[in-house]
């Protein structure tokens, strides 16, 4: 859709070269505004509940059920807000599953609380993740860590931003020996433990350091921000990745599955980084 004529000096400037202007907010699109409002609203209850979890840590019952309720509550808020703003769109949600919309070409892909284990343990590293698919293509993404108040957003063709003002760019590093690489370690009861140990043992000999945050959405957003040089993980769900993939791509990054194709959502595995890193890490962990 054609953009309206830019009026303010900021708009003219950003329209012209899309550069980050220090201290100024980027004018977000209506779509990003809708997603941001929904995420911020859900974040308020998540933050309140996170405070409670920290108290519950010491109780005998344990906070697992409480966290699951927090998760559902946040998802309901996001669903309600997005549904109000775009009543025709469909949904794919971690808790609520698939909800068909009258508009078959648009679908929200939502994880209301990515990093559940962190949340449960009082570790302030979790995020709300909202992606939008149009005709099977990922076109917008939001990842919000409400504790750090870091909002990562991107829309296809319009760049990726942190807190609506800092333009995101993947790290340029090419030397694998200098790379800080994020990954996910399969939990108890999940498949792939021996395979993961093999991958880790190969990767740890070659890269500068390995990190594990416990939130795939944040791993992708942080790789988009150039904090991690690369990220790989297996056995993920579409809602763990959808938003982060758009943010990565709009930050100039490459995202593939472990075979090097773009079937990440279907296959459930992912490698993200700049082109050099993705190739190098793929050779190490999938070669
Ligand atoms: P979650 O916190 O919403 O469960 C951690 O490596 C990443 O894997 C997180 O993004 C986590 O999302 C995701 N994940 C997907 N399926 C999972 C599962 N069955 N158990 C734990 N983490 C899972
Ligand atoms: Ca998740």
PDB file of C-alpha atoms and ligand atoms in Angstrom:
ATOM      1  CA  UNK A   1       0.000   0.000   0.000  1.00  0.00           C
ATOM      2  CA  UNK A   2       1.332   3.446  -0.852  1.00  0.00           C
ATOM      3  CA  UNK A   3       2.408   5.445   2.129  1.00  0.00           C
ATOM      4  CA  UNK A   4       0.861   8.830   2.767  1.00  0.00           C
ATOM      5  CA  UNK A   5       2.907  11.909   1.983  1.00  0.00           C
ATOM      6  CA  UNK A   6       5.369  12.588   4.803  1.00  0.00           C
ATOM      7  CA  UNK A   7       4.736  15.863   6.605  1.00  0.00           C
ATOM      8  CA  UNK A   8       7.030  16.344   9.555  1.00  0.00           C
ATOM      9  CA  UNK A   9      10.805  16.722   9.110  1.00  0.00           C
ATOM     10  CA  UNK A  10      11.214  13.384  10.923  1.00  0.00           C
ATOM     11  CA  UNK A  11       8.822  11.662   8.570  1.00  0.00           C
ATOM     12  CA  UNK A  12      10.444  13.191   5.525  1.00  0.00           C
ATOM     13  CA  UNK A  13      13.849  12.114   6.753  1.00  0.00           C
ATOM     14  CA  UNK A  14      12.842   8.558   7.652  1.00  0.00           C
ATOM     15  CA  UNK A  15      10.861   8.226   4.468  1.00  0.00           C
ATOM     16  CA  UNK A  16      13.862   9.317   2.424  1.00  0.00           C
ATOM     17  CA  UNK A  17      16.537   7.011   3.763  1.00  0.00           C
ATOM     18  CA  UNK A  18      14.982   5.027   6.609  1.00  0.00           C
ATOM     19  CA  UNK A  19      17.893   5.880   8.851  1.00  0.00           C
ATOM     20  CA  UNK A  20      17.729   5.836  12.615  1.00  0.00           C
ATOM     21  CA  UNK A  21      17.555   9.370  13.948  1.00  0.00           C
ATOM     22  CA  UNK A  22      18.848   9.400  17.527  1.00  0.00           C
ATOM     23  CA  UNK A  23      16.243  10.343  20.091  1.00  0.00           C
ATOM     24  CA  UNK A  24      13.327  10.134  17.694  1.00  0.00           C
ATOM     25  CA  UNK A  25      10.592   7.571  17.451  1.00  0.00           C
ATOM     26  CA  UNK A  26      10.003   5.869  14.155  1.00  0.00           C
ATOM     27  CA  UNK A  27       6.416   6.375  13.027  1.00  0.00           C
ATOM     28  CA  UNK A  28       5.044   2.849  13.429  1.00  0.00           C
ATOM     29  CA  UNK A  29       2.438   1.533  11.010  1.00  0.00           C
ATOM     30  CA  UNK A  30      -1.170   0.934  12.063  1.00  0.00           C
ATOM     31  CA  UNK A  31      -0.469  -2.793  12.046  1.00  0.00           C
ATOM     32  CA  UNK A  32       2.541  -2.530  14.368  1.00  0.00           C
ATOM     33  CA  UNK A  33       0.520  -0.233  16.630  1.00  0.00           C
ATOM     34  CA  UNK A  34      -2.238  -2.824  16.916  1.00  0.00           C
ATOM     35  CA  UNK A  35       0.276  -5.556  17.770  1.00  0.00           C
ATOM     36  CA  UNK A  36       2.116  -3.326  20.242  1.00  0.00           C
ATOM     37  CA  UNK A  37      -1.052  -2.342  22.072  1.00  0.00           C
ATOM     38  CA  UNK A  38      -2.134  -5.958  22.424  1.00  0.00           C
ATOM     39  CA  UNK A  39       1.322  -6.992  23.678  1.00  0.00           C
ATOM     40  CA  UNK A  40       1.619  -4.141  26.163  1.00  0.00           C
ATOM     41  CA  UNK A  41      -1.810  -4.863  27.580  1.00  0.00           C
ATOM     42  CA  UNK A  42      -1.047  -8.571  28.045  1.00  0.00           C
ATOM     43  CA  UNK A  43       2.376  -7.664  29.449  1.00  0.00           C
ATOM     44  CA  UNK A  44       0.794  -5.773  32.334  1.00  0.00           C
ATOM     45  CA  UNK A  45      -0.836  -8.949  33.673  1.00  0.00           C
ATOM     46  CA  UNK A  46       2.275 -11.034  32.956  1.00  0.00           C
ATOM     47  CA  UNK A  47       4.460  -8.616  34.924  1.00  0.00           C
ATOM     48  CA  UNK A  48       2.014  -8.632  37.842  1.00  0.00           C
ATOM     49  CA  UNK A  49       1.923 -12.418  37.808  1.00  0.00           C
ATOM     50  CA  UNK A  50       5.705 -12.643  37.503  1.00  0.00           C
ATOM     51  CA  UNK A  51       5.956 -10.644  40.717  1.00  0.00           C
ATOM     52  CA  UNK A  52       3.614 -13.160  42.348  1.00  0.00           C
ATOM     53  CA  UNK A  53       5.625 -16.107  41.067  1.00  0.00           C
ATOM     54  CA  UNK A  54       8.690 -14.735  42.771  1.00  0.00           C
ATOM     55  CA  UNK A  55       6.720 -14.868  46.049  1.00  0.00           C
ATOM     56  CA  UNK A  56       5.299 -18.319  45.283  1.00  0.00           C
ATOM     57  CA  UNK A  57       8.803 -19.724  44.767  1.00  0.00           C
ATOM     58  CA  UNK A  58       9.019 -20.364  48.471  1.00  0.00           C
ATOM     59  CA  UNK A  59       5.565 -21.921  48.877  1.00  0.00           C
ATOM     60  CA  UNK A  60       5.174 -25.701  49.039  1.00  0.00           C
ATOM     61  CA  UNK A  61       2.565 -25.945  46.289  1.00  0.00           C
ATOM     62  CA  UNK A  62       4.846 -24.517  43.645  1.00  0.00           C
ATOM     63  CA  UNK A  63       3.819 -22.040  41.024  1.00  0.00           C
ATOM     64  CA  UNK A  64       3.296 -24.308  37.976  1.00  0.00           C
ATOM     65  CA  UNK A  65      -0.499 -23.992  37.845  1.00  0.00           C
ATOM     66  CA  UNK A  66      -0.277 -20.319  38.549  1.00  0.00           C
ATOM     67  CA  UNK A  67       2.072 -19.853  35.592  1.00  0.00           C
ATOM     68  CA  UNK A  68      -0.203 -21.804  33.311  1.00  0.00           C
ATOM     69  CA  UNK A  69      -3.089 -19.538  34.364  1.00  0.00           C
ATOM     70  CA  UNK A  70      -0.910 -16.445  33.706  1.00  0.00           C
ATOM     71  CA  UNK A  71      -0.101 -17.814  30.273  1.00  0.00           C
ATOM     72  CA  UNK A  72      -3.788 -18.337  29.412  1.00  0.00           C
ATOM     73  CA  UNK A  73      -4.777 -14.936  30.748  1.00  0.00           C
ATOM     74  CA  UNK A  74      -2.141 -13.192  28.612  1.00  0.00           C
ATOM     75  CA  UNK A  75      -3.218 -15.117  25.516  1.00  0.00           C
ATOM     76  CA  UNK A  76      -6.856 -14.190  26.061  1.00  0.00           C
ATOM     77  CA  UNK A  77      -5.955 -10.513  26.243  1.00  0.00           C
ATOM     78  CA  UNK A  78      -3.871 -10.694  23.056  1.00  0.00           C
ATOM     79  CA  UNK A  79      -6.617 -12.624  21.276  1.00  0.00           C
ATOM     80  CA  UNK A  80      -9.289 -10.139  22.351  1.00  0.00           C
ATOM     81  CA  UNK A  81      -7.266  -7.079  21.368  1.00  0.00           C
ATOM     82  CA  UNK A  82      -6.184  -8.400  17.971  1.00  0.00           C
ATOM     83  CA  UNK A  83      -9.638  -9.723  17.240  1.00  0.00           C
ATOM     84  CA  UNK A  84     -11.121  -6.324  18.029  1.00  0.00           C
ATOM     85  CA  UNK A  85      -8.697  -4.575  15.671  1.00  0.00           C
ATOM     86  CA  UNK A  86      -8.741  -7.170  12.858  1.00  0.00           C
ATOM     87  CA  UNK A  87     -11.982  -9.174  13.294  1.00  0.00           C
ATOM     88  CA  UNK A  88     -11.538 -11.200  10.123  1.00  0.00           C
ATOM     89  CA  UNK A  89      -8.082 -12.620  10.793  1.00  0.00           C
ATOM     90  CA  UNK A  90      -7.432 -16.200  11.902  1.00  0.00           C
ATOM     91  CA  UNK A  91      -5.238 -17.312  14.813  1.00  0.00           C
ATOM     92  CA  UNK A  92      -2.712 -19.977  15.688  1.00  0.00           C
ATOM     93  CA  UNK A  93      -1.973 -19.803  19.415  1.00  0.00           C
ATOM     94  CA  UNK A  94       0.121 -21.863  21.777  1.00  0.00           C
ATOM     95  CA  UNK A  95      -2.723 -22.340  24.239  1.00  0.00           C
ATOM     96  CA  UNK A  96      -5.874 -21.893  22.156  1.00  0.00           C
ATOM     97  CA  UNK A  97      -4.684 -23.643  18.994  1.00  0.00           C
ATOM     98  CA  UNK A  98      -6.119 -22.769  15.607  1.00  0.00           C
ATOM     99  CA  UNK A  99      -9.028 -20.346  15.250  1.00  0.00           C
ATOM    100  CA  UNK A 100     -10.186 -19.888  11.682  1.00  0.00           C
ATOM    101  CA  UNK A 101     -10.993 -16.407  10.482  1.00  0.00           C
ATOM    102  CA  UNK A 102     -13.330 -15.233   7.751  1.00  0.00           C
ATOM    103  CA  UNK A 103     -10.235 -13.828   6.054  1.00  0.00           C
ATOM    104  CA  UNK A 104      -8.333 -16.954   5.049  1.00  0.00           C
ATOM    105  CA  UNK A 105      -5.230 -15.100   3.953  1.00  0.00           C
ATOM    106  CA  UNK A 106      -4.292 -13.580   7.339  1.00  0.00           C
ATOM    107  CA  UNK A 107      -3.311 -15.473  10.441  1.00  0.00           C
ATOM    108  CA  UNK A 108      -1.780 -14.337  13.735  1.00  0.00           C
ATOM    109  CA  UNK A 109       0.759 -16.753  15.243  1.00  0.00           C
ATOM    110  CA  UNK A 110       0.976 -16.145  18.986  1.00  0.00           C
ATOM    111  CA  UNK A 111       2.970 -17.271  21.981  1.00  0.00           C
ATOM    112  CA  UNK A 112       1.755 -15.316  25.000  1.00  0.00           C
ATOM    113  CA  UNK A 113       4.662 -16.445  27.167  1.00  0.00           C
ATOM    114  CA  UNK A 114       7.807 -17.736  25.529  1.00  0.00           C
ATOM    115  CA  UNK A 115      10.350 -18.761  28.133  1.00  0.00           C
ATOM    116  CA  UNK A 116       7.865 -20.420  30.471  1.00  0.00           C
ATOM    117  CA  UNK A 117      10.554 -22.222  32.453  1.00  0.00           C
ATOM    118  CA  UNK A 118      12.299 -18.906  33.140  1.00  0.00           C
ATOM    119  CA  UNK A 119       9.029 -17.320  34.232  1.00  0.00           C
ATOM    120  CA  UNK A 120       8.336 -20.247  36.540  1.00  0.00           C
ATOM    121  CA  UNK A 121      11.742 -19.888  38.169  1.00  0.00           C
ATOM    122  CA  UNK A 122      11.623 -16.135  38.583  1.00  0.00           C
ATOM    123  CA  UNK A 123      14.192 -15.557  35.828  1.00  0.00           C
ATOM    124  CA  UNK A 124      13.305 -12.261  34.089  1.00  0.00           C
ATOM    125  CA  UNK A 125      13.898 -13.544  30.582  1.00  0.00           C
ATOM    126  CA  UNK A 126      10.641 -14.238  28.763  1.00  0.00           C
ATOM    127  CA  UNK A 127       8.638 -12.643  25.989  1.00  0.00           C
ATOM    128  CA  UNK A 128       5.334 -12.218  24.261  1.00  0.00           C
ATOM    129  CA  UNK A 129       5.600 -13.197  20.609  1.00  0.00           C
ATOM    130  CA  UNK A 130       3.122 -12.138  17.905  1.00  0.00           C
ATOM    131  CA  UNK A 131       3.660 -12.937  14.241  1.00  0.00           C
ATOM    132  CA  UNK A 132       1.417 -12.258  11.270  1.00  0.00           C
ATOM    133  CA  UNK A 133       1.200 -14.471   8.217  1.00  0.00           C
ATOM    134  CA  UNK A 134      -0.289 -13.275   4.928  1.00  0.00           C
ATOM    135  CA  UNK A 135      -0.953 -15.882   2.259  1.00  0.00           C
ATOM    136  CA  UNK A 136       1.455 -18.231   3.983  1.00  0.00           C
ATOM    137  CA  UNK A 137       4.247 -15.637   4.210  1.00  0.00           C
ATOM    138  CA  UNK A 138       5.436 -14.090   7.464  1.00  0.00           C
ATOM    139  CA  UNK A 139       4.917 -10.338   7.147  1.00  0.00           C
ATOM    140  CA  UNK A 140       5.079  -8.829  10.644  1.00  0.00           C
ATOM    141  CA  UNK A 141       6.568  -9.735  13.997  1.00  0.00           C
ATOM    142  CA  UNK A 142       6.694  -8.460  17.563  1.00  0.00           C
ATOM    143  CA  UNK A 143       8.735  -9.852  20.441  1.00  0.00           C
ATOM    144  CA  UNK A 144       8.345  -8.051  23.764  1.00  0.00           C
ATOM    145  CA  UNK A 145      10.299  -8.670  26.952  1.00  0.00           C
ATOM    146  CA  UNK A 146       8.227  -6.733  29.469  1.00  0.00           C
ATOM    147  CA  UNK A 147      10.756  -6.953  32.305  1.00  0.00           C
ATOM    148  CA  UNK A 148      13.551  -5.361  30.287  1.00  0.00           C
ATOM    149  CA  UNK A 149      10.908  -3.270  28.482  1.00  0.00           C
ATOM    150  CA  UNK A 150      12.469  -4.237  25.167  1.00  0.00           C
ATOM    151  CA  UNK A 151      10.067  -4.221  22.244  1.00  0.00           C
ATOM    152  CA  UNK A 152      11.367  -5.729  19.009  1.00  0.00           C
ATOM    153  CA  UNK A 153       9.147  -5.120  15.988  1.00  0.00           C
ATOM    154  CA  UNK A 154       9.376  -5.590  12.255  1.00  0.00           C
ATOM    155  CA  UNK A 155       7.216  -5.439   9.200  1.00  0.00           C
ATOM    156  CA  UNK A 156       8.210  -6.953   5.899  1.00  0.00           C
ATOM    157  CA  UNK A 157      10.092  -4.413   3.783  1.00  0.00           C
ATOM    158  CA  UNK A 158      10.074  -1.767   6.527  1.00  0.00           C
ATOM    159  CA  UNK A 159      12.980  -2.743   8.766  1.00  0.00           C
ATOM    160  CA  UNK A 160      13.265  -4.007  12.331  1.00  0.00           C
ATOM    161  CA  UNK A 161      13.346  -1.784  15.403  1.00  0.00           C
ATOM    162  CA  UNK A 162      14.014  -1.868  19.118  1.00  0.00           C
ATOM    163  CA  UNK A 163      11.565   0.230  21.133  1.00  0.00           C
ATOM    164  CA  UNK A 164      10.398   1.854  17.908  1.00  0.00           C
ATOM    165  CA  UNK A 165      13.558   3.911  17.552  1.00  0.00           C
ATOM    166  CA  UNK A 166      16.724   1.897  17.172  1.00  0.00           C
ATOM    167  CA  UNK A 167      17.102   0.188  13.829  1.00  0.00           C
ATOM    168  CA  UNK A 168      18.206  -3.416  14.259  1.00  0.00           C
ATOM    169  CA  UNK A 169      21.008  -4.955  12.286  1.00  0.00           C
ATOM    170  CA  UNK A 170      22.503  -8.435  12.591  1.00  0.00           C
ATOM    171  CA  UNK A 171      26.172  -8.657  13.611  1.00  0.00           C
ATOM    172  CA  UNK A 172      28.650  -8.459  10.727  1.00  0.00           C
ATOM    173  CA  UNK A 173      31.188 -10.817  12.302  1.00  0.00           C
ATOM    174  CA  UNK A 174      32.448 -13.447   9.867  1.00  0.00           C
ATOM    175  CA  UNK A 175      34.942 -15.381  11.926  1.00  0.00           C
ATOM    176  CA  UNK A 176      33.324 -18.324  13.616  1.00  0.00           C
ATOM    177  CA  UNK A 177      36.017 -18.301  16.303  1.00  0.00           C
ATOM    178  CA  UNK A 178      34.779 -14.862  17.445  1.00  0.00           C
ATOM    179  CA  UNK A 179      31.105 -15.771  17.409  1.00  0.00           C
ATOM    180  CA  UNK A 180      28.784 -15.885  20.421  1.00  0.00           C
ATOM    181  CA  UNK A 181      26.143 -18.408  19.490  1.00  0.00           C
ATOM    182  CA  UNK A 182      22.790 -19.081  21.156  1.00  0.00           C
ATOM    183  CA  UNK A 183      21.028 -22.413  21.189  1.00  0.00           C
ATOM    184  CA  UNK A 184      18.294 -24.338  22.979  1.00  0.00           C
ATOM    185  CA  UNK A 185      18.885 -27.450  25.014  1.00  0.00           C
ATOM    186  CA  UNK A 186      16.104 -30.048  24.864  1.00  0.00           C
ATOM    187  CA  UNK A 187      14.243 -30.319  28.172  1.00  0.00           C
ATOM    188  CA  UNK A 188      13.700 -33.469  30.156  1.00  0.00           C
ATOM    189  CA  UNK A 189      11.264 -35.694  28.308  1.00  0.00           C
ATOM    190  CA  UNK A 190      11.910 -34.144  24.911  1.00  0.00           C
ATOM    191  CA  UNK A 191      13.643 -35.970  22.074  1.00  0.00           C
ATOM    192  CA  UNK A 192      17.148 -35.368  20.771  1.00  0.00           C
ATOM    193  CA  UNK A 193      19.360 -35.398  23.871  1.00  0.00           C
ATOM    194  CA  UNK A 194      22.235 -37.484  22.370  1.00  0.00           C
ATOM    195  CA  UNK A 195      22.034 -35.538  19.090  1.00  0.00           C
ATOM    196  CA  UNK A 196      22.188 -32.230  20.923  1.00  0.00           C
ATOM    197  CA  UNK A 197      25.252 -33.280  22.923  1.00  0.00           C
ATOM    198  CA  UNK A 198      27.010 -34.185  19.689  1.00  0.00           C
ATOM    199  CA  UNK A 199      26.148 -30.814  18.109  1.00  0.00           C
ATOM    200  CA  UNK A 200      27.186 -28.924  21.208  1.00  0.00           C
ATOM    201  CA  UNK A 201      30.467 -30.776  21.446  1.00  0.00           C
ATOM    202  CA  UNK A 202      31.261 -29.896  17.823  1.00  0.00           C
ATOM    203  CA  UNK A 203      30.156 -26.270  18.120  1.00  0.00           C
ATOM    204  CA  UNK A 204      31.840 -25.489  21.445  1.00  0.00           C
ATOM    205  CA  UNK A 205      35.269 -26.302  20.016  1.00  0.00           C
ATOM    206  CA  UNK A 206      34.858 -23.773  17.211  1.00  0.00           C
ATOM    207  CA  UNK A 207      32.905 -20.766  18.504  1.00  0.00           C
ATOM    208  CA  UNK A 208      33.897 -18.143  21.086  1.00  0.00           C
ATOM    209  CA  UNK A 209      31.002 -18.945  23.395  1.00  0.00           C
ATOM    210  CA  UNK A 210      27.581 -20.544  23.620  1.00  0.00           C
ATOM    211  CA  UNK A 211      24.518 -19.061  25.367  1.00  0.00           C
ATOM    212  CA  UNK A 212      21.123 -20.477  26.250  1.00  0.00           C
ATOM    213  CA  UNK A 213      18.335 -18.064  27.195  1.00  0.00           C
ATOM    214  CA  UNK A 214      15.329 -20.410  27.321  1.00  0.00           C
ATOM    215  CA  UNK A 215      13.242 -18.261  24.963  1.00  0.00           C
ATOM    216  CA  UNK A 216      13.432 -18.917  21.241  1.00  0.00           C
ATOM    217  CA  UNK A 217      11.607 -15.655  20.497  1.00  0.00           C
ATOM    218  CA  UNK A 218      14.228 -13.670  22.408  1.00  0.00           C
ATOM    219  CA  UNK A 219      17.075 -15.666  20.858  1.00  0.00           C
ATOM    220  CA  UNK A 220      15.884 -14.587  17.415  1.00  0.00           C
ATOM    221  CA  UNK A 221      15.279 -10.978  18.493  1.00  0.00           C
ATOM    222  CA  UNK A 222      18.703 -10.767  20.145  1.00  0.00           C
ATOM    223  CA  UNK A 223      20.363 -12.238  17.061  1.00  0.00           C
ATOM    224  CA  UNK A 224      18.554  -9.579  15.009  1.00  0.00           C
ATOM    225  CA  UNK A 225      19.987  -6.977  17.400  1.00  0.00           C
ATOM    226  CA  UNK A 226      23.516  -8.310  16.807  1.00  0.00           C
ATOM    227  CA  UNK A 227      23.918  -9.484  20.425  1.00  0.00           C
ATOM    228  CA  UNK A 228      24.255 -13.075  19.301  1.00  0.00           C
ATOM    229  CA  UNK A 229      26.106 -13.810  16.078  1.00  0.00           C
ATOM    230  CA  UNK A 230      24.071 -16.894  15.405  1.00  0.00           C
ATOM    231  CA  UNK A 231      21.321 -19.066  16.884  1.00  0.00           C
ATOM    232  CA  UNK A 232      20.242 -22.613  16.236  1.00  0.00           C
ATOM    233  CA  UNK A 233      17.604 -24.834  17.816  1.00  0.00           C
ATOM    234  CA  UNK A 234      15.533 -27.921  17.057  1.00  0.00           C
ATOM    235  CA  UNK A 235      12.036 -29.060  17.969  1.00  0.00           C
ATOM    236  CA  UNK A 236      10.381 -25.676  18.107  1.00  0.00           C
ATOM    237  CA  UNK A 237       6.777 -24.756  17.408  1.00  0.00           C
ATOM    238  CA  UNK A 238       5.619 -22.137  14.878  1.00  0.00           C
ATOM    239  CA  UNK A 239       4.684 -19.680  17.653  1.00  0.00           C
ATOM    240  CA  UNK A 240       8.200 -19.833  19.141  1.00  0.00           C
ATOM    241  CA  UNK A 241       9.679 -18.596  15.852  1.00  0.00           C
ATOM    242  CA  UNK A 242       7.165 -16.761  13.647  1.00  0.00           C
ATOM    243  CA  UNK A 243       7.662 -13.224  14.971  1.00  0.00           C
ATOM    244  CA  UNK A 244      11.407 -13.610  15.460  1.00  0.00           C
ATOM    245  CA  UNK A 245      11.883 -14.749  11.869  1.00  0.00           C
ATOM    246  CA  UNK A 246      10.409 -11.519  10.496  1.00  0.00           C
ATOM    247  CA  UNK A 247      12.533  -9.449  12.890  1.00  0.00           C
ATOM    248  CA  UNK A 248      15.660 -11.362  11.854  1.00  0.00           C
ATOM    249  CA  UNK A 249      15.030 -10.935   8.145  1.00  0.00           C
ATOM    250  CA  UNK A 250      14.246  -7.247   8.498  1.00  0.00           C
ATOM    251  CA  UNK A 251      17.503  -6.836  10.405  1.00  0.00           C
ATOM    252  CA  UNK A 252      19.289  -8.133   7.324  1.00  0.00           C
ATOM    253  CA  UNK A 253      19.717 -11.652   8.665  1.00  0.00           C
ATOM    254  CA  UNK A 254      19.277 -15.080   7.159  1.00  0.00           C
ATOM    255  CA  UNK A 255      16.935 -17.654   8.681  1.00  0.00           C
ATOM    256  CA  UNK A 256      16.779 -21.237   7.463  1.00  0.00           C
ATOM    257  CA  UNK A 257      15.965 -24.665   8.800  1.00  0.00           C
ATOM    258  CA  UNK A 258      18.852 -27.046   9.402  1.00  0.00           C
ATOM    259  CA  UNK A 259      18.712 -28.253   5.802  1.00  0.00           C
ATOM    260  CA  UNK A 260      19.121 -24.718   4.500  1.00  0.00           C
ATOM    261  CA  UNK A 261      15.550 -24.330   3.218  1.00  0.00           C
ATOM    262  CA  UNK A 262      12.839 -22.002   4.508  1.00  0.00           C
ATOM    263  CA  UNK A 263      10.594 -24.671   6.031  1.00  0.00           C
ATOM    264  CA  UNK A 264      11.377 -23.617   9.619  1.00  0.00           C
ATOM    265  CA  UNK A 265       7.773 -23.564  10.802  1.00  0.00           C
ATOM    266  CA  UNK A 266       6.959 -26.952   9.289  1.00  0.00           C
ATOM    267  CA  UNK A 267      10.210 -28.639  10.337  1.00  0.00           C
ATOM    268  CA  UNK A 268      10.532 -26.987  13.746  1.00  0.00           C
ATOM    269  CA  UNK A 269      14.242 -26.257  13.483  1.00  0.00           C
ATOM    270  CA  UNK A 270      16.065 -23.031  12.812  1.00  0.00           C
ATOM    271  CA  UNK A 271      19.431 -21.372  12.188  1.00  0.00           C
ATOM    272  CA  UNK A 272      19.650 -17.567  12.182  1.00  0.00           C
ATOM    273  CA  UNK A 273      22.484 -15.094  11.692  1.00  0.00           C
ATOM    274  CA  UNK A 274      24.312 -13.379   8.874  1.00  0.00           C
ATOM    275  CA  UNK A 275      24.934 -15.479   5.751  1.00  0.00           C
ATOM    276  CA  UNK A 276      28.462 -16.478   6.777  1.00  0.00           C
ATOM    277  CA  UNK A 277      27.444 -17.524  10.261  1.00  0.00           C
ATOM    278  CA  UNK A 278      24.412 -19.494   9.164  1.00  0.00           C
ATOM    279  CA  UNK A 279      26.509 -21.442   6.677  1.00  0.00           C
ATOM    280  CA  UNK A 280      29.294 -22.083   9.167  1.00  0.00           C
ATOM    281  CA  UNK A 281      26.982 -23.155  11.998  1.00  0.00           C
ATOM    282  CA  UNK A 282      24.926 -25.309   9.648  1.00  0.00           C
ATOM    283  CA  UNK A 283      28.108 -27.102   8.591  1.00  0.00           C
ATOM    284  CA  UNK A 284      29.001 -27.686  12.224  1.00  0.00           C
ATOM    285  CA  UNK A 285      25.649 -28.835  13.605  1.00  0.00           C
ATOM    286  CA  UNK A 286      23.899 -30.314  10.604  1.00  0.00           C
ATOM    287  CA  UNK A 287      26.868 -31.280   8.413  1.00  0.00           C
TER     288      UNK A 287
HETATM  289  P1  LIG B   1       8.047 -22.078  25.895  1.00  0.00           P
HETATM  290  O1  LIG B   1       8.848 -21.367  26.903  1.00  0.00           O
HETATM  291  O2  LIG B   1       6.862 -21.306  25.409  1.00  0.00           O
HETATM  292  O3  LIG B   1       7.713 -23.492  26.300  1.00  0.00           O
HETATM  293  C1  LIG B   1      13.477 -23.135  24.878  1.00  0.00           C
HETATM  294  O4  LIG B   1      14.536 -23.834  24.299  1.00  0.00           O
HETATM  295  C2  LIG B   1      12.456 -22.805  23.813  1.00  0.00           C
HETATM  296  O5  LIG B   1      11.786 -23.999  23.378  1.00  0.00           O
HETATM  297  C3  LIG B   1      11.388 -21.883  24.333  1.00  0.00           C
HETATM  298  O6  LIG B   1      11.093 -20.952  23.312  1.00  0.00           O
HETATM  299  C4  LIG B   1      10.237 -22.823  24.596  1.00  0.00           C
HETATM  300  O7  LIG B   1       8.966 -22.212  24.564  1.00  0.00           O
HETATM  301  C5  LIG B   1      10.392 -23.768  23.442  1.00  0.00           C
HETATM  302  N1  LIG B   1       9.651 -25.006  23.536  1.00  0.00           N
HETATM  303  C6  LIG B   1       8.878 -25.513  22.545  1.00  0.00           C
HETATM  304  N2  LIG B   1       8.311 -26.662  22.924  1.00  0.00           N
HETATM  305  C7  LIG B   1       8.717 -26.881  24.191  1.00  0.00           C
HETATM  306  C8  LIG B   1       8.474 -27.922  25.142  1.00  0.00           C
HETATM  307  N3  LIG B   1       7.681 -28.958  24.856  1.00  0.00           N
HETATM  308  N4  LIG B   1       9.051 -27.818  26.352  1.00  0.00           N
HETATM  309  C9  LIG B   1       9.846 -26.763  26.647  1.00  0.00           C
HETATM  310  N5  LIG B   1      10.125 -25.781  25.777  1.00  0.00           N
HETATM  311  C10 LIG B   1       9.564 -25.821  24.580  1.00  0.00           C
HETATM  312 CA1  LIG B   2       7.207 -20.872  23.252  1.00  0.00          CA
END
